Coordinates of C-alpha atoms in Angstrom, one line a residue:
L181 CA -3.8 0.6 9.3
A182 CA -5.8 -0.2 12.3
E183 CA -8.6 -1.8 10.0
V184 CA -6.2 -3.7 7.9
H185 CA -3.7 -5.1 10.6
P186 CA -6.2 -7.4 12.1
G187 CA -6.7 -9.4 9.1
A188 CA -2.5 -9.3 8.6
E189 CA -2.0 -10.2 12.1
G190 CA -4.0 -13.4 11.4
G191 CA -2.6 -13.7 7.8
G192 CA 0.2 -16.0 9.0
A193 CA 2.3 -16.5 5.9
W194 CA 0.4 -13.9 3.9
A195 CA 0.9 -10.9 6.4
P196 CA 4.0 -9.8 4.7
L197 CA 2.0 -9.3 1.4
F198 CA -0.9 -7.6 3.5
G199 CA 2.0 -5.3 5.2
F200 CA 3.7 -4.4 1.8
L201 CA 0.4 -3.5 -0.3
V202 CA -0.6 -1.5 2.7
H203 CA 2.9 0.6 3.2
T204 CA 3.9 0.6 -0.5
G205 CA 0.5 1.7 -2.3
A206 CA 1.4 -1.0 -4.8
R207 CA -1.1 -2.7 -6.8
P208 CA -1.7 -6.2 -5.9
A209 CA 0.1 -7.2 -9.8
E210 CA 2.9 -5.0 -9.1
A211 CA 3.6 -6.7 -5.8
L212 CA 3.1 -10.3 -7.4
A213 CA 5.5 -9.4 -10.0
L214 CA 8.1 -7.9 -7.6
E215 CA 11.4 -9.7 -7.9
H216 CA 14.3 -9.6 -5.5
R217 CA 16.7 -7.3 -8.2
H218 CA 14.0 -4.8 -7.9
V219 CA 14.7 -4.4 -4.1
D220 CA 17.5 -2.5 -2.3
L221 CA 16.9 -2.7 1.4
D222 CA 20.2 -0.5 2.2
A223 CA 18.4 2.1 0.3
R224 CA 15.0 1.3 1.5
T225 CA 13.5 1.4 -1.9
V226 CA 11.5 -1.0 -4.4
E227 CA 11.4 -0.5 -8.0
L228 CA 7.7 -1.3 -8.6
P229 CA 7.5 -3.2 -12.1
G230 CA 4.8 -1.1 -13.5
L231 CA 2.5 -3.2 -15.3
K232 CA -0.4 -1.2 -16.1
T233 CA 0.9 1.8 -17.9
D234 CA 4.5 2.9 -19.3
L235 CA 4.8 5.4 -16.6
S236 CA 3.8 3.1 -13.7
W237 CA 7.3 1.7 -13.3
R238 CA 8.2 3.7 -10.4
T239 CA 10.5 3.6 -7.2
V240 CA 8.9 3.6 -3.9
H241 CA 10.6 4.3 -0.8
L242 CA 9.7 1.9 2.2
T243 CA 8.6 2.4 5.6
S244 CA 10.3 0.3 8.2
R245 CA 7.1 -2.1 8.0
G246 CA 7.5 -2.1 4.4
V247 CA 11.3 -3.4 4.9
E248 CA 10.0 -5.8 7.5
A249 CA 7.5 -7.4 5.3
I250 CA 10.1 -8.2 2.5
R251 CA 12.5 -9.6 5.0
S252 CA 10.2 -11.8 6.5
V253 CA 9.4 -13.7 3.2
P254 CA 12.1 -16.6 2.9
R255 CA 14.0 -16.6 -0.7
A256 CA 13.2 -19.5 -2.8
I257 CA 15.6 -21.0 -5.3
P258 CA 12.6 -21.8 -7.7
T259 CA 11.6 -18.4 -8.1
R260 CA 12.9 -14.6 -8.4
K261 CA 9.6 -13.4 -7.0
V262 CA 9.7 -11.7 -3.6
F263 CA 5.9 -13.0 -2.7
H264 CA 5.5 -16.6 -3.2
V265 CA 4.1 -19.8 -1.8
G266 CA 6.8 -22.3 -1.3
G267 CA 8.7 -20.9 -4.5
R268 CA 5.4 -21.1 -6.5
P269 CA 3.5 -18.1 -7.9
V270 CA 0.8 -16.7 -5.7
S271 CA -2.5 -17.4 -7.6
W272 CA -4.5 -14.2 -7.0
P273 CA -8.0 -15.7 -7.5
Y274 CA -6.9 -18.1 -4.6
F275 CA -5.4 -15.3 -2.5
T276 CA -8.7 -13.4 -2.8
R277 CA -11.0 -16.2 -2.3
E278 CA -9.1 -18.1 0.5
V279 CA -7.2 -15.5 2.5
W280 CA -8.5 -11.8 1.6
H281 CA -12.3 -12.5 2.4
P282 CA -11.7 -14.6 5.3
A283 CA -9.2 -11.9 6.6
L284 CA -12.0 -9.2 5.8
V285 CA -14.5 -11.5 8.0
L286 CA -11.9 -11.9 11.0
A287 CA -11.9 -8.1 11.1
K288 CA -15.3 -7.6 11.0
L289 CA -14.9 -5.5 7.8
E290 CA -17.4 -5.3 4.9
P291 CA -16.2 -6.8 1.8
R292 CA -14.0 -5.1 -0.7
A293 CA -11.4 -5.8 -3.1
P294 CA -7.8 -6.1 -2.1
Y295 CA -7.1 -3.3 -4.5
F296 CA -8.6 -1.1 -1.6
L297 CA -5.3 -1.4 0.0
R298 CA -4.1 1.4 -2.1
R299 CA -6.7 3.7 -0.9
I300 CA -5.4 2.8 2.7
Y301 CA -2.0 3.7 1.9
A302 CA -3.2 7.0 0.4
F303 CA -5.3 7.8 3.2
H304 CA -2.4 7.0 5.7
C305 CA 0.0 9.2 3.8
L306 CA -2.4 12.4 4.0
Q307 CA -2.8 11.8 7.6
P308 CA 0.7 13.1 8.7
G309 CA 0.5 15.8 6.1
V310 CA 2.1 14.2 3.0
P311 CA 0.9 16.8 0.3
I312 CA -1.9 15.5 -1.8
A313 CA -0.3 16.4 -5.0
T314 CA 2.7 14.0 -4.6
L315 CA 0.4 10.9 -4.4
P316 CA -0.4 10.4 -7.9
R317 CA 3.5 9.9 -8.9
Q318 CA 3.7 7.6 -5.8
M319 CA 0.9 5.6 -6.7
S320 CA 1.4 5.6 -10.6
Q321 CA -1.9 7.2 -11.2
S322 CA -2.4 8.7 -15.0
T323 CA -4.2 12.0 -13.5
Y324 CA -3.8 14.0 -10.8
D325 CA -7.4 14.4 -10.0
R326 CA -8.0 10.9 -8.5
P327 CA -6.4 11.6 -4.9
F328 CA -8.3 15.0 -4.6
I329 CA -11.5 13.0 -5.7
T330 CA -11.2 9.4 -3.9
D331 CA -8.7 9.9 -1.3
G332 CA -9.2 13.8 -0.2
G333 CA -12.4 13.2 0.7
W334 CA -11.6 10.5 3.4
G335 CA -9.3 13.3 5.2
T336 CA -12.3 15.5 6.3
H337 CA -11.0 15.1 10.0
M338 CA -8.0 16.9 8.7
S339 CA -10.3 19.9 7.9
A340 CA -11.1 20.0 11.9
Q341 CA -7.0 19.9 12.5
A342 CA -6.3 22.7 10.1
A343 CA -9.2 25.1 11.9
A344 CA -7.9 24.1 15.1
R345 CA -4.5 25.0 14.0
L346 CA -5.5 28.5 12.5
D347 CA -7.4 28.8 15.8
T348 CA -4.0 28.3 17.7
G349 CA -2.1 30.4 15.4
I350 CA -4.8 33.2 15.4
A351 CA -5.3 33.1 19.1
G352 CA -1.5 33.8 19.5
R353 CA -1.4 36.5 17.2
Y354 CA -4.2 38.5 18.5
T355 CA -4.2 37.9 22.5

């Protein structure tokens, strides 16, 4: 999150969308299609309106930052959408060109698509030990090999942590 938050902090009205994408693994189109009827803040869940495949409609449990992202967007009478600009739909080309790319420059990051936030979500799920096999359903991926190929490789530091834990366990048993 440290890479994304500098852009989100300077994102002003866009910060909730940044935060929601990072903390849910939602595809950008899913976030923009999200309506208030899909949100249950008491249960801390959202029903992501899967747009890519029949299986992509799914329930995602929200982190506290995901809840805050939704709560921080004022409701607007002209739209049912959670994320909007003064009651009007978000223009994805505008967002990418005028918000996303400048945020990357501010954060001193290399150019990448907003879709990359899904990879950051996956990485941050893996860091505390969420089983990699659970990511495909959470992220509505059609195959189980995607997280192992794309996201598992990012967690190489986890190998060092595993080795250290094994050393600690082994040392405790044989000393």
